Amino acid sequence: MNANTIAVVGLSWGDEGKGKITDYLSQKADIVVRYQGGNNAGHTVVSNGIKYKFKLIPSGAPLEKEVVIGNGCVVDPKVLLKEIENLTKLNKKVNLKLSSTAHVIFPFHRVLDGLQEKSKGDYKAGTTKRGIGPTYSDKAARWGIRVFDLTNPELLEIKLKKQYEIKSKLIKLYDPKWVSDFNEVYSEYLDYGQRLKGYVTDTAYYLNKQINNRKKVIFEGAQGTLLGIDHGMYPFGTSSNANSLGIPSGSGVPSKKINKVLGVIKAYTSRVGEGPVVTELHDKTGDQIREQGHEYGTVTGRPRRVGWLDLFNIAYSVMINGVDNIAITLLDALEGIDPLKICIGYEMEGEKLESWPIQSEFLEKCEPIYQVFEGWEKRDRKDWRQIALQGYNSLPKTMKNYIEFISKELKVRNSIISIGPDREETIVLDKNLF
Ligand code: GDP
Ligand code: IMO
Ligand code: MG
């Protein structure tokens, strides 16, 4: 049965192509929701020859769908206003609803992000330095400033003054010379609040009502399951539940209203930031994959670490998310590489492991167990596009073997195959997905 509500989540370390898949499914959607993360995300959508790189705005925006930024997100208002402006310049109507209870990122959060990373030494995650961790820390400590406060000058003044008192003491522990002018930041944020006011809504009420009215809703995950705060590779991840478990708390929509979970898998592994990656490649093949997949961070431009596909950690992600269906992306980027390898398990100190060891201290000691696959030839973009138009049967046989092995190993249904960044370079195997 076609789902009315679907989650699109990353099953690895982010950048799996969630933006592309969300855009594709948006063709049938009414509403697209972000429920966690902030502008640490970089979601690329290629639509009618235009490349969009969304940080906060959900990927339904090019198709002018209703887009919702839920309470579980952290919002840098300057970045959000810039994204609205960019879309408006392209003559796109921005149908945005912004949760009044999402937390706001301030300049001191970004400063703290950088300073804390420096102090963490070997435990640094290599953050995007967008202030994500410090903003979620304030939320958990219950002195954060929310979107509602931003739109209310008196509340903003009281709460921001308090924050200045606290943060100047804290930041000066790291950097005694730190200065920041309260009045400047207050008036800047007051202005943001006034400009965003028209979008602010109680999004939990809104979403539940729309779902009850049979509207079709996509929940677009940011980052990936292995970066999640509770079930990811702590401390080398981000500060939110970057998986389907984050949807109820981050949007106010209960889990029983989420009909399907679509896990997005890249045909190989990529990782921006620190922490052990068991299948990482440090050789020419790794360089070739990086170049062919254009693996440079959407947000920070950093070269991404790359490696073979790891089905041992993805099987863990399938369990955590309750994945029903998968989308496999960037298969074209493996062209011309032969043989290919897929990791199907780990060995630690000579013992084969039963389950993925979430502790980074164990992961550092793990060796991958690989299965080897025949690769497929290089083609130009025009040919990949033609193959996508012709459908699944026209894919190279070796690619079909690779794809079918993945779904068999994970025991999930293969629903979408992506062989290029454009919306058209997509093959849907399951017409009843959404
Ligand atoms: P997200 O964060 O999960 O949305 O992924 P990103 O947008 O950060 O990174 C994925 C990159 O791969 C983007 O540059 C996409 O345009 C691109 N992409 C997505 N799917 C495909 C695909 O099937 N083939 C190729 N070649 N590129 C793809
Ligand atoms: P999308 O949504 C890839 C990584 C950072 C760092 C760690 C913590 O595009 O998939 P943070 O700034 O969140 O405190 O950084 O998480 N990271 C991502 N890696 N894609 C992302 O988002 C990421 N967002 C954060 O590199 O290791
Ligand atoms: Mg990304």
Short mmCIF file of C-alpha atoms and ligand atoms in Angstrom, two decimals:
data_model
loop_
_atom_site.label_atom_id
_atom_site.label_comp_id
_atom_site.label_asym_id
_atom_site.label_seq_id
_atom_site.Cartn_x
_atom_site.Cartn_y
_atom_site.Cartn_z
CA MET A 1 0.00 0.00 0.00
CA ASN A 2 1.26 3.52 -0.76
CA ALA A 3 2.44 5.32 2.36
CA ASN A 4 0.89 8.64 3.28
CA THR A 5 3.81 9.59 5.47
CA ILE A 6 7.40 8.50 4.89
CA ALA A 7 10.73 9.07 6.61
CA VAL A 8 13.84 9.53 4.45
CA VAL A 9 16.87 8.83 6.61
CA GLY A 10 20.60 8.40 6.08
CA LEU A 11 21.94 5.02 7.16
CA SER A 12 25.62 5.97 7.35
CA TRP A 13 27.57 9.13 8.20
CA GLY A 14 25.47 11.61 6.20
CA ASP A 15 25.65 12.78 2.58
CA GLU A 16 23.96 9.61 1.32
CA GLY A 17 21.84 11.64 -1.10
CA LYS A 18 18.85 12.31 1.17
CA GLY A 19 18.22 15.65 -0.56
CA LYS A 20 18.04 14.05 -3.99
CA ILE A 21 15.71 11.25 -2.85
CA THR A 22 13.50 13.66 -0.89
CA ASP A 23 13.21 15.92 -3.94
CA TYR A 24 12.24 12.93 -6.07
CA LEU A 25 9.54 11.80 -3.65
CA SER A 26 8.37 15.41 -3.21
CA GLN A 27 6.72 15.15 -6.60
CA LYS A 28 3.96 13.24 -4.82
CA ALA A 29 4.10 15.04 -1.46
CA ASP A 30 2.17 17.92 0.07
CA ILE A 31 4.56 18.69 2.92
CA VAL A 32 8.28 18.09 3.59
CA VAL A 33 9.56 18.36 7.17
CA ARG A 34 13.00 18.71 8.75
CA TYR A 35 12.87 17.49 12.36
CA GLN A 36 16.47 17.61 13.61
CA GLY A 37 19.86 19.20 12.95
CA GLY A 38 20.56 22.64 11.61
CA ASN A 39 22.80 24.19 9.00
CA ASN A 40 25.41 21.50 9.59
CA ALA A 41 23.37 19.72 6.89
CA GLY A 42 24.01 20.26 3.19
CA HIS A 43 21.39 18.64 0.97
CA THR A 44 21.86 18.88 -2.78
CA VAL A 45 18.94 18.88 -5.18
CA VAL A 46 19.37 19.17 -8.93
CA SER A 47 16.14 20.23 -10.56
CA ASN A 48 15.67 21.50 -14.13
CA GLY A 49 19.38 22.22 -14.42
CA ILE A 50 19.50 24.26 -11.19
CA LYS A 51 21.62 23.02 -8.28
CA TYR A 52 20.21 23.84 -4.83
CA LYS A 53 22.27 23.29 -1.69
CA PHE A 54 19.87 23.35 1.24
CA LYS A 55 21.12 23.71 4.77
CA LEU A 56 17.86 24.27 6.63
CA ILE A 57 15.01 24.47 4.18
CA PRO A 58 13.59 21.01 3.41
CA SER A 59 14.26 19.63 -0.07
CA GLY A 60 10.62 19.99 -1.16
CA ALA A 61 11.27 23.71 -1.81
CA PRO A 62 12.19 23.54 -5.54
CA LEU A 63 8.76 22.02 -6.20
CA GLU A 64 7.18 24.76 -4.02
CA LYS A 65 5.78 22.23 -1.54
CA GLU A 66 4.88 23.19 2.02
CA VAL A 67 8.15 23.01 3.94
CA VAL A 68 8.30 22.75 7.71
CA ILE A 69 11.22 23.27 10.08
CA GLY A 70 10.21 21.38 13.21
CA ASN A 71 10.88 21.97 16.88
CA GLY A 72 13.77 19.47 16.94
CA CYS A 73 15.88 21.66 14.65
CA VAL A 74 18.34 24.37 15.61
CA VAL A 75 18.02 27.47 13.46
CA ASP A 76 20.59 30.02 12.42
CA PRO A 77 18.21 32.80 11.35
CA LYS A 78 20.74 34.48 9.08
CA VAL A 79 21.25 31.27 7.12
CA LEU A 80 17.51 30.63 6.92
CA LEU A 81 16.76 34.15 5.66
CA LYS A 82 19.49 33.77 3.03
CA GLU A 83 17.95 30.50 1.82
CA ILE A 84 14.52 32.15 1.59
CA GLU A 85 16.07 35.04 -0.35
CA ASN A 86 17.87 32.66 -2.76
CA LEU A 87 14.64 30.79 -3.51
CA THR A 88 12.71 34.02 -3.97
CA LYS A 89 15.34 35.26 -6.44
CA LEU A 90 14.68 32.11 -8.46
CA ASN A 91 10.97 33.03 -8.42
CA LYS A 92 10.15 30.14 -6.14
CA LYS A 93 7.26 30.60 -3.73
CA VAL A 94 8.48 29.72 -0.24
CA ASN A 95 5.70 27.98 1.70
CA LEU A 96 7.55 27.77 4.99
CA LYS A 97 6.33 27.00 8.48
CA LEU A 98 8.88 27.45 11.25
CA SER A 99 8.34 25.94 14.68
CA SER A 100 8.05 28.50 17.47
CA THR A 101 9.90 26.09 19.77
CA ALA A 102 12.95 25.38 17.60
CA HIS A 103 16.13 26.68 19.24
CA VAL A 104 18.15 29.58 17.84
CA ILE A 105 21.88 29.58 17.07
CA PHE A 106 23.74 32.74 18.16
CA PRO A 107 27.28 33.88 17.28
CA PHE A 108 28.57 32.79 20.70
CA HIS A 109 27.46 29.22 19.94
CA ARG A 110 29.70 29.18 16.88
CA VAL A 111 32.61 30.60 18.89
CA LEU A 112 32.12 27.94 21.56
CA ASP A 113 31.88 25.19 18.93
CA GLY A 114 35.37 26.09 17.68
CA LEU A 115 36.87 26.51 21.15
CA GLN A 116 35.41 23.27 22.51
CA GLU A 117 36.66 21.33 19.51
CA LYS A 118 40.17 22.60 20.16
CA SER A 119 39.99 21.48 23.79
CA LYS A 120 38.72 18.01 22.96
CA GLY A 121 42.00 16.81 21.40
CA ASP A 122 41.61 13.21 20.20
CA TYR A 123 37.90 13.27 20.99
CA LYS A 124 37.05 16.10 18.61
CA ALA A 125 34.41 15.21 16.01
CA GLY A 126 35.65 17.64 13.36
CA THR A 127 32.40 19.61 13.57
CA THR A 128 31.07 21.95 10.91
CA LYS A 129 31.63 24.81 13.42
CA ARG A 130 28.09 26.05 12.91
CA GLY A 131 27.35 26.12 16.65
CA ILE A 132 25.21 22.97 16.59
CA GLY A 133 26.57 21.27 19.74
CA PRO A 134 26.52 24.37 21.98
CA THR A 135 22.96 25.25 20.89
CA TYR A 136 21.64 21.76 21.67
CA SER A 137 23.61 21.91 24.96
CA ASP A 138 21.70 25.09 25.92
CA LYS A 139 18.43 23.41 24.97
CA ALA A 140 19.18 20.47 27.28
CA ALA A 141 20.34 22.83 30.03
CA ARG A 142 17.00 24.67 29.66
CA TRP A 143 18.32 28.16 29.08
CA GLY A 144 18.25 28.16 25.28
CA ILE A 145 16.55 30.89 23.25
CA ARG A 146 13.75 29.72 20.99
CA VAL A 147 12.16 31.08 17.82
CA PHE A 148 9.21 32.38 19.86
CA ASP A 149 11.60 34.46 22.02
CA LEU A 150 13.22 35.83 18.89
CA THR A 151 9.93 37.30 17.72
CA ASN A 152 9.25 38.93 21.09
CA PRO A 153 11.57 41.94 21.77
CA GLU A 154 11.16 42.00 25.57
CA LEU A 155 11.70 38.27 26.01
CA LEU A 156 14.66 38.32 23.65
CA GLU A 157 16.30 41.14 25.61
CA ILE A 158 15.89 39.42 28.99
CA LYS A 159 17.03 36.01 27.76
CA LEU A 160 19.90 37.25 25.63
CA LYS A 161 21.22 39.40 28.52
CA LYS A 162 21.25 36.30 30.70
CA GLN A 163 23.06 34.39 27.98
CA TYR A 164 25.68 37.11 27.65
CA GLU A 165 26.30 36.96 31.39
CA ILE A 166 26.80 33.20 31.26
CA LYS A 167 28.57 32.86 27.94
CA SER A 168 31.08 35.65 28.50
CA LYS A 169 32.30 33.91 31.66
CA LEU A 170 32.48 30.59 29.84
CA ILE A 171 34.12 31.79 26.63
CA LYS A 172 36.67 33.82 28.56
CA LEU A 173 37.86 30.62 30.25
CA TYR A 174 39.03 29.53 26.80
CA ASP A 175 39.77 32.95 25.32
CA PRO A 176 40.27 35.80 27.82
CA LYS A 177 40.31 38.35 25.00
CA TRP A 178 36.83 37.50 23.68
CA VAL A 179 34.57 40.52 23.15
CA SER A 180 31.09 40.71 21.69
CA ASP A 181 28.75 43.66 21.80
CA PHE A 182 25.36 42.78 23.31
CA ASN A 183 23.49 45.68 21.67
CA GLU A 184 24.77 44.79 18.23
CA VAL A 185 23.76 41.13 18.49
CA TYR A 186 20.44 42.04 20.13
CA SER A 187 19.44 44.42 17.34
CA GLU A 188 20.64 42.01 14.64
CA TYR A 189 18.56 39.15 16.08
CA LEU A 190 15.58 41.42 16.76
CA ASP A 191 15.56 42.18 13.07
CA TYR A 192 15.78 38.47 12.15
CA GLY A 193 12.85 37.78 14.48
CA GLN A 194 10.69 40.41 12.82
CA ARG A 195 11.57 39.11 9.34
CA LEU A 196 10.79 35.50 10.28
CA LYS A 197 7.65 36.24 12.30
CA GLY A 198 5.26 35.56 9.42
CA TYR A 199 6.49 31.95 9.11
CA VAL A 200 6.28 31.03 12.80
CA THR A 201 3.67 28.42 13.70
CA ASP A 202 2.92 25.67 16.18
CA THR A 203 4.14 23.05 13.72
CA ALA A 204 3.17 20.01 15.84
CA TYR A 205 -0.51 21.02 15.66
CA TYR A 206 -0.19 21.89 12.01
CA LEU A 207 1.43 18.59 11.01
CA ASN A 208 -0.93 16.37 13.00
CA LYS A 209 -3.91 18.14 11.50
CA GLN A 210 -2.58 17.79 7.96
CA ILE A 211 -1.77 14.10 8.45
CA ASN A 212 -5.28 13.51 9.86
CA ASN A 213 -6.57 15.16 6.68
CA ARG A 214 -4.64 12.57 4.59
CA LYS A 215 -2.00 15.02 3.35
CA LYS A 216 1.17 13.30 2.12
CA VAL A 217 4.16 14.12 4.29
CA ILE A 218 7.89 13.40 4.00
CA PHE A 219 10.15 13.60 7.06
CA GLU A 220 13.60 14.44 5.73
CA GLY A 221 16.42 13.34 8.01
CA ALA A 222 19.65 15.29 8.22
CA GLN A 223 23.11 13.79 8.90
CA GLY A 224 23.01 9.99 9.22
CA THR A 225 22.26 7.27 11.77
CA LEU A 226 25.92 6.71 12.68
CA LEU A 227 26.20 10.40 13.59
CA GLY A 228 23.18 10.32 15.92
CA ILE A 229 23.59 11.44 19.52
CA ASP A 230 22.00 8.39 21.18
CA HIS A 231 22.62 5.58 18.70
CA GLY A 232 25.59 6.85 16.71
CA MET A 233 29.35 6.78 17.15
CA TYR A 234 29.61 8.96 20.26
CA PRO A 235 31.46 11.32 20.64
CA PHE A 236 32.30 11.52 16.91
CA GLY A 237 28.82 12.49 15.79
CA THR A 238 26.36 15.32 15.99
CA SER A 239 23.95 16.43 18.74
CA SER A 240 20.54 15.22 17.53
CA ASN A 241 18.81 11.95 16.73
CA ALA A 242 19.72 11.75 13.06
CA ASN A 243 17.41 8.79 12.46
CA SER A 244 13.71 7.94 12.36
CA LEU A 245 13.56 7.85 16.17
CA GLY A 246 14.08 11.62 16.13
CA ILE A 247 10.84 12.25 14.23
CA PRO A 248 8.28 12.05 17.05
CA SER A 249 10.23 14.29 19.41
CA GLY A 250 11.49 16.60 16.67
CA SER A 251 8.14 17.20 14.98
CA GLY A 252 5.43 16.30 17.48
CA VAL A 253 4.09 13.59 15.16
CA PRO A 254 3.77 10.27 17.02
CA SER A 255 5.61 7.25 15.64
CA LYS A 256 2.39 5.38 14.85
CA LYS A 257 1.62 8.04 12.24
CA ILE A 258 4.85 7.32 10.31
CA ASN A 259 3.88 4.74 7.72
CA LYS A 260 7.21 3.86 6.14
CA VAL A 261 10.92 4.36 6.69
CA LEU A 262 13.11 4.67 3.61
CA GLY A 263 16.81 4.30 4.38
CA VAL A 264 19.22 5.98 1.99
CA ILE A 265 22.51 4.17 1.28
CA LYS A 266 25.41 5.43 -0.79
CA ALA A 267 27.02 2.71 -2.95
CA TYR A 268 30.23 3.19 -0.91
CA THR A 269 31.12 4.86 2.39
CA SER A 270 31.89 8.53 2.93
CA ARG A 271 32.66 10.40 6.12
CA VAL A 272 33.43 14.04 6.91
CA GLY A 273 35.05 14.47 10.28
CA GLU A 274 36.83 12.30 12.81
CA GLY A 275 36.45 8.81 14.25
CA PRO A 276 37.25 5.30 13.03
CA VAL A 277 35.93 4.15 9.62
CA VAL A 278 36.63 0.42 9.35
CA THR A 279 36.38 0.22 5.54
CA GLU A 280 38.29 3.45 4.82
CA LEU A 281 40.49 3.48 1.71
CA HIS A 282 43.80 5.34 1.79
CA ASP A 283 44.88 4.35 -1.71
CA LYS A 284 44.35 5.27 -5.36
CA THR A 285 40.98 3.52 -5.46
CA GLY A 286 39.87 5.80 -2.61
CA ASP A 287 41.06 8.84 -4.57
CA GLN A 288 39.23 7.63 -7.66
CA ILE A 289 35.96 7.18 -5.74
CA ARG A 290 36.37 10.64 -4.15
CA GLU A 291 36.84 12.26 -7.54
CA GLN A 292 34.10 10.33 -9.34
CA GLY A 293 31.62 10.91 -6.51
CA HIS A 294 32.71 14.58 -6.05
CA GLU A 295 33.17 13.80 -2.38
CA TYR A 296 33.85 17.25 -1.00
CA GLY A 297 31.65 18.53 1.87
CA THR A 298 28.57 20.51 0.82
CA VAL A 299 28.84 22.73 3.92
CA THR A 300 32.56 23.05 4.57
CA GLY A 301 34.16 21.94 1.27
CA ARG A 302 36.36 19.45 3.15
CA PRO A 303 37.46 16.36 1.15
CA ARG A 304 35.37 13.48 2.45
CA ARG A 305 37.02 10.29 3.66
CA VAL A 306 35.85 7.38 1.49
CA GLY A 307 35.80 3.61 1.72
CA TRP A 308 34.00 0.44 0.66
CA LEU A 309 30.33 -0.02 1.43
CA ASP A 310 29.89 -1.33 4.97
CA LEU A 311 26.78 -3.48 5.32
CA PHE A 312 27.73 -4.47 8.85
CA ASN A 313 27.14 -0.95 10.19
CA ILE A 314 24.23 -0.37 7.81
CA ALA A 315 22.48 -3.50 9.15
CA TYR A 316 22.70 -1.86 12.57
CA SER A 317 21.17 1.33 11.12
CA VAL A 318 18.38 -0.70 9.49
CA MET A 319 17.50 -2.03 12.95
CA ILE A 320 17.65 1.36 14.72
CA ASN A 321 15.47 3.09 12.11
CA GLY A 322 13.03 0.24 11.48
CA VAL A 323 13.85 0.53 7.78
CA ASP A 324 11.23 -0.91 5.41
CA ASN A 325 12.73 0.13 2.08
CA ILE A 326 16.08 1.34 0.81
CA ALA A 327 17.29 3.75 -1.83
CA ILE A 328 20.81 3.16 -3.19
CA THR A 329 22.56 6.24 -4.58
CA LEU A 330 25.78 7.11 -6.41
CA LEU A 331 26.11 3.71 -8.08
CA ASP A 332 27.38 5.51 -11.19
CA ALA A 333 30.27 6.95 -9.16
CA LEU A 334 31.80 3.47 -8.83
CA GLU A 335 32.14 3.15 -12.62
CA GLY A 336 35.42 1.77 -13.92
CA ILE A 337 36.48 0.36 -10.53
CA ASP A 338 37.08 -3.37 -10.61
CA PRO A 339 36.85 -5.35 -8.42
CA LEU A 340 34.46 -3.78 -5.90
CA LYS A 341 34.23 -4.83 -2.28
CA ILE A 342 31.40 -4.88 0.24
CA CYS A 343 32.06 -5.34 3.94
CA ILE A 344 29.80 -8.03 5.42
CA GLY A 345 31.26 -8.35 8.92
CA TYR A 346 34.14 -7.46 11.25
CA GLU A 347 36.85 -9.34 13.04
CA MET A 348 38.22 -8.02 16.31
CA GLU A 349 41.38 -9.59 17.75
CA GLY A 350 40.83 -12.72 15.63
CA GLU A 351 37.14 -13.14 16.58
CA LYS A 352 34.25 -12.64 14.17
CA LEU A 353 31.74 -10.21 15.68
CA GLU A 354 28.01 -10.94 15.99
CA SER A 355 26.89 -7.32 16.02
CA TRP A 356 28.26 -3.90 15.10
CA PRO A 357 30.31 -2.58 18.04
CA ILE A 358 29.08 0.94 18.69
CA GLN A 359 32.06 1.88 20.88
CA SER A 360 34.70 3.73 18.90
CA GLU A 361 37.37 2.13 21.13
CA PHE A 362 36.35 -1.28 19.73
CA LEU A 363 35.88 -0.01 16.18
CA GLU A 364 39.49 1.09 16.09
CA LYS A 365 40.54 -2.54 16.54
CA CYS A 366 38.20 -4.01 13.90
CA GLU A 367 39.16 -5.47 10.54
CA PRO A 368 36.62 -5.69 7.72
CA ILE A 369 35.53 -9.00 6.15
CA TYR A 370 34.86 -8.40 2.46
CA GLN A 371 32.92 -10.00 -0.33
CA VAL A 372 34.28 -9.17 -3.78
CA PHE A 373 32.13 -8.09 -6.75
CA GLU A 374 32.76 -7.49 -10.41
CA GLY A 375 32.55 -3.79 -11.33
CA TRP A 376 30.92 -2.00 -14.25
CA GLU A 377 32.33 0.10 -17.05
CA LYS A 378 32.68 3.87 -17.27
CA ARG A 379 29.97 5.68 -19.22
CA ASP A 380 29.33 9.30 -19.95
CA ARG A 381 26.49 11.19 -18.27
CA LYS A 382 24.30 10.98 -21.33
CA ASP A 383 24.45 7.17 -21.21
CA TRP A 384 23.61 6.97 -17.51
CA ARG A 385 20.63 9.21 -18.12
CA GLN A 386 19.49 7.00 -20.99
CA ILE A 387 19.81 3.90 -18.79
CA ALA A 388 17.73 5.61 -16.09
CA LEU A 389 15.02 6.36 -18.62
CA GLN A 390 15.01 2.74 -19.85
CA GLY A 391 14.68 1.33 -16.34
CA TYR A 392 16.13 -1.38 -14.12
CA ASN A 393 16.63 -4.03 -16.76
CA SER A 394 19.01 -1.84 -18.72
CA LEU A 395 21.45 -1.51 -15.78
CA PRO A 396 24.74 -3.41 -16.20
CA LYS A 397 24.36 -7.00 -14.97
CA THR A 398 27.22 -6.57 -12.50
CA MET A 399 25.48 -3.53 -11.00
CA LYS A 400 22.27 -5.50 -10.60
CA ASN A 401 24.23 -8.23 -8.76
CA TYR A 402 25.70 -5.57 -6.45
CA ILE A 403 22.27 -4.02 -5.78
CA GLU A 404 20.52 -7.33 -5.22
CA PHE A 405 23.21 -8.50 -2.83
CA ILE A 406 22.64 -5.39 -0.68
CA SER A 407 18.90 -5.90 -0.27
CA LYS A 408 19.31 -9.65 0.32
CA GLU A 409 21.97 -9.12 2.97
CA LEU A 410 19.94 -6.39 4.72
CA LYS A 411 16.59 -8.17 4.23
CA VAL A 412 14.92 -4.97 3.04
CA ARG A 413 13.19 -4.02 -0.15
CA ASN A 414 15.15 -2.17 -2.81
CA SER A 415 12.87 0.65 -3.85
CA ILE A 416 14.93 3.38 -5.52
CA ILE A 417 18.14 3.23 -7.55
CA SER A 418 19.99 6.47 -8.24
CA ILE A 419 22.59 6.73 -10.99
CA GLY A 420 23.07 10.48 -11.20
CA PRO A 421 22.44 13.72 -9.28
CA ASP A 422 19.43 14.82 -11.37
CA ARG A 423 15.85 13.98 -10.58
CA GLU A 424 15.59 12.15 -13.92
CA GLU A 425 18.53 9.86 -13.11
CA THR A 426 16.40 7.78 -10.80
CA ILE A 427 14.85 4.33 -11.17
CA VAL A 428 11.90 3.44 -8.96
CA LEU A 429 11.40 -0.26 -8.38
CA ASP A 430 8.47 -0.01 -6.04
CA LYS A 431 5.65 2.07 -7.50
CA ASN A 432 3.69 1.72 -4.25
CA LEU A 433 6.38 3.27 -2.09
CA PHE A 434 4.72 6.65 -1.49
P1 GDP B 1 22.66 14.57 1.60
O1 GDP B 1 23.32 15.38 2.64
O2 GDP B 1 22.36 13.17 2.07
O3 GDP B 1 21.44 15.22 1.00
O4 GDP B 1 23.72 14.40 0.41
P2 GDP B 1 24.65 15.57 -0.21
O5 GDP B 1 23.81 16.41 -1.08
O6 GDP B 1 25.46 16.24 0.83
O7 GDP B 1 25.68 14.69 -1.02
C1 GDP B 1 25.30 13.84 -2.05
C2 GDP B 1 25.96 14.31 -3.38
O8 GDP B 1 25.80 13.32 -4.36
C3 GDP B 1 25.34 15.57 -3.96
O9 GDP B 1 26.33 16.28 -4.64
C4 GDP B 1 24.30 15.02 -4.93
O10 GDP B 1 23.99 15.92 -6.00
C5 GDP B 1 25.03 13.82 -5.45
N1 GDP B 1 24.18 12.67 -5.84
C6 GDP B 1 23.07 12.18 -5.25
N2 GDP B 1 22.70 11.02 -5.84
C7 GDP B 1 23.60 10.80 -6.82
C8 GDP B 1 23.81 9.73 -7.76
O11 GDP B 1 23.07 8.76 -7.80
N3 GDP B 1 24.88 9.85 -8.59
C9 GDP B 1 25.74 10.90 -8.56
N4 GDP B 1 26.75 10.90 -9.40
N5 GDP B 1 25.59 11.90 -7.69
C10 GDP B 1 24.55 11.83 -6.82
P1 IMO B 2 24.02 15.99 5.91
O1 IMO B 2 22.62 16.28 6.40
C1 IMO B 2 28.08 14.69 6.89
C2 IMO B 2 29.52 15.64 10.95
C3 IMO B 2 30.67 16.60 11.10
C4 IMO B 2 31.26 16.12 12.41
C5 IMO B 2 30.06 15.71 13.23
C6 IMO B 2 29.57 16.78 14.20
O2 IMO B 2 24.44 16.84 4.78
O3 IMO B 2 24.18 14.53 5.68
P2 IMO B 2 28.33 19.11 13.96
O4 IMO B 2 28.66 20.33 13.17
O5 IMO B 2 27.01 18.50 13.64
O6 IMO B 2 28.49 19.31 15.44
O7 IMO B 2 29.46 18.04 13.54
O8 IMO B 2 29.04 15.42 12.27
N1 IMO B 2 28.36 16.15 10.17
C7 IMO B 2 28.03 15.74 8.93
N2 IMO B 2 28.68 14.91 8.08
N3 IMO B 2 26.89 15.23 6.54
C8 IMO B 2 26.21 16.02 7.39
O9 IMO B 2 24.97 16.45 7.14
C9 IMO B 2 26.81 16.36 8.63
N4 IMO B 2 26.44 17.14 9.67
C10 IMO B 2 27.39 16.99 10.60
O10 IMO B 2 31.56 16.50 10.03
O11 IMO B 2 32.04 14.94 12.24
MG MG B 3 25.08 16.53 2.87
#
